[in-house]
């Protein structure tokens, strides 16, 4: 079962690096919110900010030279991702 939770910034998400051969980070401490995450929950994905274009191919190349790089919100799959990459996506 999947749940989605939205927090204001800053937020206090307590996660740890997954043990070897475990696919994703897990929550180490219950959230103070009544309907928040619980100890043992698995963080399978998170939203993050990245720079990119709304176009593909030659159009994106032209936009890059024109300086039309925009910040966009995207979903980052934490399953199997390196721990340092997970940490950087959650921070920014």
JSON list of C-alpha atoms in Angstrom, two decimals:
[
{"chain": "A", "resi": 1, "resn": "UNK", "atom": "CA", "xyz": [0.00, 0.00, 0.00]},
{"chain": "A", "resi": 2, "resn": "UNK", "atom": "CA", "xyz": [1.38, 3.45, -0.94]},
{"chain": "A", "resi": 3, "resn": "UNK", "atom": "CA", "xyz": [0.81, 6.70, 0.92]},
{"chain": "A", "resi": 4, "resn": "UNK", "atom": "CA", "xyz": [1.67, 10.24, -0.02]},
{"chain": "A", "resi": 5, "resn": "UNK", "atom": "CA", "xyz": [2.50, 12.90, 2.58]},
{"chain": "A", "resi": 6, "resn": "UNK", "atom": "CA", "xyz": [3.18, 16.59, 1.98]},
{"chain": "A", "resi": 7, "resn": "UNK", "atom": "CA", "xyz": [5.25, 18.64, 4.43]},
{"chain": "A", "resi": 8, "resn": "UNK", "atom": "CA", "xyz": [6.15, 22.28, 4.77]},
{"chain": "A", "resi": 9, "resn": "UNK", "atom": "CA", "xyz": [9.82, 23.22, 4.76]},
{"chain": "A", "resi": 10, "resn": "UNK", "atom": "CA", "xyz": [11.80, 22.54, 6.89]},
{"chain": "A", "resi": 11, "resn": "UNK", "atom": "CA", "xyz": [10.54, 19.09, 7.76]},
{"chain": "A", "resi": 12, "resn": "UNK", "atom": "CA", "xyz": [11.84, 16.35, 10.02]},
{"chain": "A", "resi": 13, "resn": "UNK", "atom": "CA", "xyz": [12.02, 13.09, 8.12]},
{"chain": "A", "resi": 14, "resn": "UNK", "atom": "CA", "xyz": [14.10, 10.52, 9.98]},
{"chain": "A", "resi": 15, "resn": "UNK", "atom": "CA", "xyz": [15.49, 7.95, 7.56]},
{"chain": "A", "resi": 16, "resn": "UNK", "atom": "CA", "xyz": [18.55, 5.72, 7.52]},
{"chain": "A", "resi": 17, "resn": "UNK", "atom": "CA", "xyz": [20.70, 4.19, 4.87]},
{"chain": "A", "resi": 18, "resn": "UNK", "atom": "CA", "xyz": [19.23, 0.83, 3.91]},
{"chain": "A", "resi": 19, "resn": "UNK", "atom": "CA", "xyz": [21.11, -2.27, 5.02]},
{"chain": "A", "resi": 20, "resn": "UNK", "atom": "CA", "xyz": [22.97, -4.24, 2.37]},
{"chain": "A", "resi": 21, "resn": "UNK", "atom": "CA", "xyz": [20.61, -6.02, -0.06]},
{"chain": "A", "resi": 22, "resn": "UNK", "atom": "CA", "xyz": [17.62, -3.91, 1.07]},
{"chain": "A", "resi": 23, "resn": "UNK", "atom": "CA", "xyz": [16.11, -1.81, -1.73]},
{"chain": "A", "resi": 24, "resn": "UNK", "atom": "CA", "xyz": [15.21, 1.54, -0.12]},
{"chain": "A", "resi": 25, "resn": "UNK", "atom": "CA", "xyz": [15.74, 3.79, 2.93]},
{"chain": "A", "resi": 26, "resn": "UNK", "atom": "CA", "xyz": [13.47, 3.25, 5.92]},
{"chain": "A", "resi": 27, "resn": "UNK", "atom": "CA", "xyz": [11.98, 5.51, 8.59]},
{"chain": "A", "resi": 28, "resn": "UNK", "atom": "CA", "xyz": [13.69, 5.29, 12.00]},
{"chain": "A", "resi": 29, "resn": "UNK", "atom": "CA", "xyz": [11.38, 7.46, 14.12]},
{"chain": "A", "resi": 30, "resn": "UNK", "atom": "CA", "xyz": [7.63, 8.12, 14.19]},
{"chain": "A", "resi": 31, "resn": "UNK", "atom": "CA", "xyz": [6.48, 11.49, 12.87]},
{"chain": "A", "resi": 32, "resn": "UNK", "atom": "CA", "xyz": [4.90, 13.83, 15.44]},
{"chain": "A", "resi": 33, "resn": "UNK", "atom": "CA", "xyz": [1.90, 14.18, 13.10]},
{"chain": "A", "resi": 34, "resn": "UNK", "atom": "CA", "xyz": [-0.92, 11.76, 13.83]},
{"chain": "A", "resi": 35, "resn": "UNK", "atom": "CA", "xyz": [-1.18, 10.64, 10.20]},
{"chain": "A", "resi": 36, "resn": "UNK", "atom": "CA", "xyz": [2.56, 10.88, 9.46]},
{"chain": "A", "resi": 37, "resn": "UNK", "atom": "CA", "xyz": [5.12, 8.20, 8.77]},
{"chain": "A", "resi": 38, "resn": "UNK", "atom": "CA", "xyz": [5.79, 5.46, 11.30]},
{"chain": "A", "resi": 39, "resn": "UNK", "atom": "CA", "xyz": [8.99, 3.70, 12.30]},
{"chain": "A", "resi": 40, "resn": "UNK", "atom": "CA", "xyz": [9.70, 0.95, 9.79]},
{"chain": "A", "resi": 41, "resn": "UNK", "atom": "CA", "xyz": [7.96, 2.63, 6.83]},
{"chain": "A", "resi": 42, "resn": "UNK", "atom": "CA", "xyz": [9.90, 2.41, 3.57]},
{"chain": "A", "resi": 43, "resn": "UNK", "atom": "CA", "xyz": [10.70, 5.54, 1.54]},
{"chain": "A", "resi": 44, "resn": "UNK", "atom": "CA", "xyz": [10.28, 4.33, -2.05]},
{"chain": "A", "resi": 45, "resn": "UNK", "atom": "CA", "xyz": [10.16, 7.75, -3.76]},
{"chain": "A", "resi": 46, "resn": "UNK", "atom": "CA", "xyz": [10.38, 11.45, -2.99]},
{"chain": "A", "resi": 47, "resn": "UNK", "atom": "CA", "xyz": [9.72, 14.65, -4.87]},
{"chain": "A", "resi": 48, "resn": "UNK", "atom": "CA", "xyz": [12.71, 16.81, -5.67]},
{"chain": "A", "resi": 49, "resn": "UNK", "atom": "CA", "xyz": [13.71, 19.88, -7.65]},
{"chain": "A", "resi": 50, "resn": "UNK", "atom": "CA", "xyz": [15.83, 19.55, -10.77]},
{"chain": "A", "resi": 51, "resn": "UNK", "atom": "CA", "xyz": [16.79, 21.72, -13.72]},
{"chain": "A", "resi": 52, "resn": "UNK", "atom": "CA", "xyz": [15.52, 20.79, -17.12]},
{"chain": "A", "resi": 53, "resn": "UNK", "atom": "CA", "xyz": [13.47, 21.57, -20.17]},
{"chain": "A", "resi": 54, "resn": "UNK", "atom": "CA", "xyz": [9.88, 20.98, -21.18]},
{"chain": "A", "resi": 55, "resn": "UNK", "atom": "CA", "xyz": [10.99, 19.87, -24.64]},
{"chain": "A", "resi": 56, "resn": "UNK", "atom": "CA", "xyz": [13.02, 17.06, -26.16]},
{"chain": "A", "resi": 57, "resn": "UNK", "atom": "CA", "xyz": [15.53, 16.58, -28.96]},
{"chain": "A", "resi": 58, "resn": "UNK", "atom": "CA", "xyz": [16.65, 19.53, -31.08]},
{"chain": "A", "resi": 59, "resn": "UNK", "atom": "CA", "xyz": [14.15, 21.83, -29.35]},
{"chain": "A", "resi": 60, "resn": "UNK", "atom": "CA", "xyz": [15.80, 21.27, -25.98]},
{"chain": "A", "resi": 61, "resn": "UNK", "atom": "CA", "xyz": [19.24, 21.96, -27.52]},
{"chain": "A", "resi": 62, "resn": "UNK", "atom": "CA", "xyz": [18.02, 25.30, -28.85]},
{"chain": "A", "resi": 63, "resn": "UNK", "atom": "CA", "xyz": [16.41, 26.15, -25.51]},
{"chain": "A", "resi": 64, "resn": "UNK", "atom": "CA", "xyz": [19.68, 25.32, -23.70]},
{"chain": "A", "resi": 65, "resn": "UNK", "atom": "CA", "xyz": [21.64, 27.78, -25.85]},
{"chain": "A", "resi": 66, "resn": "UNK", "atom": "CA", "xyz": [18.93, 30.39, -25.33]},
{"chain": "A", "resi": 67, "resn": "UNK", "atom": "CA", "xyz": [19.33, 30.04, -21.54]},
{"chain": "A", "resi": 68, "resn": "UNK", "atom": "CA", "xyz": [15.83, 28.70, -21.04]},
{"chain": "A", "resi": 69, "resn": "UNK", "atom": "CA", "xyz": [16.69, 26.22, -18.28]},
{"chain": "A", "resi": 70, "resn": "UNK", "atom": "CA", "xyz": [13.92, 26.05, -15.68]},
{"chain": "A", "resi": 71, "resn": "UNK", "atom": "CA", "xyz": [13.55, 24.50, -12.25]},
{"chain": "A", "resi": 72, "resn": "UNK", "atom": "CA", "xyz": [10.95, 21.75, -12.18]},
{"chain": "A", "resi": 73, "resn": "UNK", "atom": "CA", "xyz": [9.56, 19.41, -9.60]},
{"chain": "A", "resi": 74, "resn": "UNK", "atom": "CA", "xyz": [10.01, 15.72, -10.31]},
{"chain": "A", "resi": 75, "resn": "UNK", "atom": "CA", "xyz": [9.74, 12.36, -8.58]},
{"chain": "A", "resi": 76, "resn": "UNK", "atom": "CA", "xyz": [12.93, 10.55, -7.56]},
{"chain": "A", "resi": 77, "resn": "UNK", "atom": "CA", "xyz": [12.80, 6.76, -7.15]},
{"chain": "A", "resi": 78, "resn": "UNK", "atom": "CA", "xyz": [14.88, 5.88, -4.08]},
{"chain": "A", "resi": 79, "resn": "UNK", "atom": "CA", "xyz": [14.71, 2.14, -4.73]},
{"chain": "A", "resi": 80, "resn": "UNK", "atom": "CA", "xyz": [18.26, 0.96, -5.41]},
{"chain": "A", "resi": 81, "resn": "UNK", "atom": "CA", "xyz": [19.66, 4.51, -5.61]},
{"chain": "A", "resi": 82, "resn": "UNK", "atom": "CA", "xyz": [23.02, 5.29, -3.98]},
{"chain": "A", "resi": 83, "resn": "UNK", "atom": "CA", "xyz": [22.62, 6.71, -0.45]},
{"chain": "A", "resi": 84, "resn": "UNK", "atom": "CA", "xyz": [24.42, 9.97, -1.27]},
{"chain": "A", "resi": 85, "resn": "UNK", "atom": "CA", "xyz": [22.06, 10.59, -4.17]},
{"chain": "A", "resi": 86, "resn": "UNK", "atom": "CA", "xyz": [19.00, 9.95, -1.96]},
{"chain": "A", "resi": 87, "resn": "UNK", "atom": "CA", "xyz": [20.29, 12.44, 0.61]},
{"chain": "A", "resi": 88, "resn": "UNK", "atom": "CA", "xyz": [20.94, 15.13, -2.00]},
{"chain": "A", "resi": 89, "resn": "UNK", "atom": "CA", "xyz": [17.47, 14.75, -3.55]},
{"chain": "A", "resi": 90, "resn": "UNK", "atom": "CA", "xyz": [15.74, 15.05, -0.17]},
{"chain": "A", "resi": 91, "resn": "UNK", "atom": "CA", "xyz": [17.73, 18.15, 0.79]},
{"chain": "A", "resi": 92, "resn": "UNK", "atom": "CA", "xyz": [17.02, 20.16, -2.34]}
]
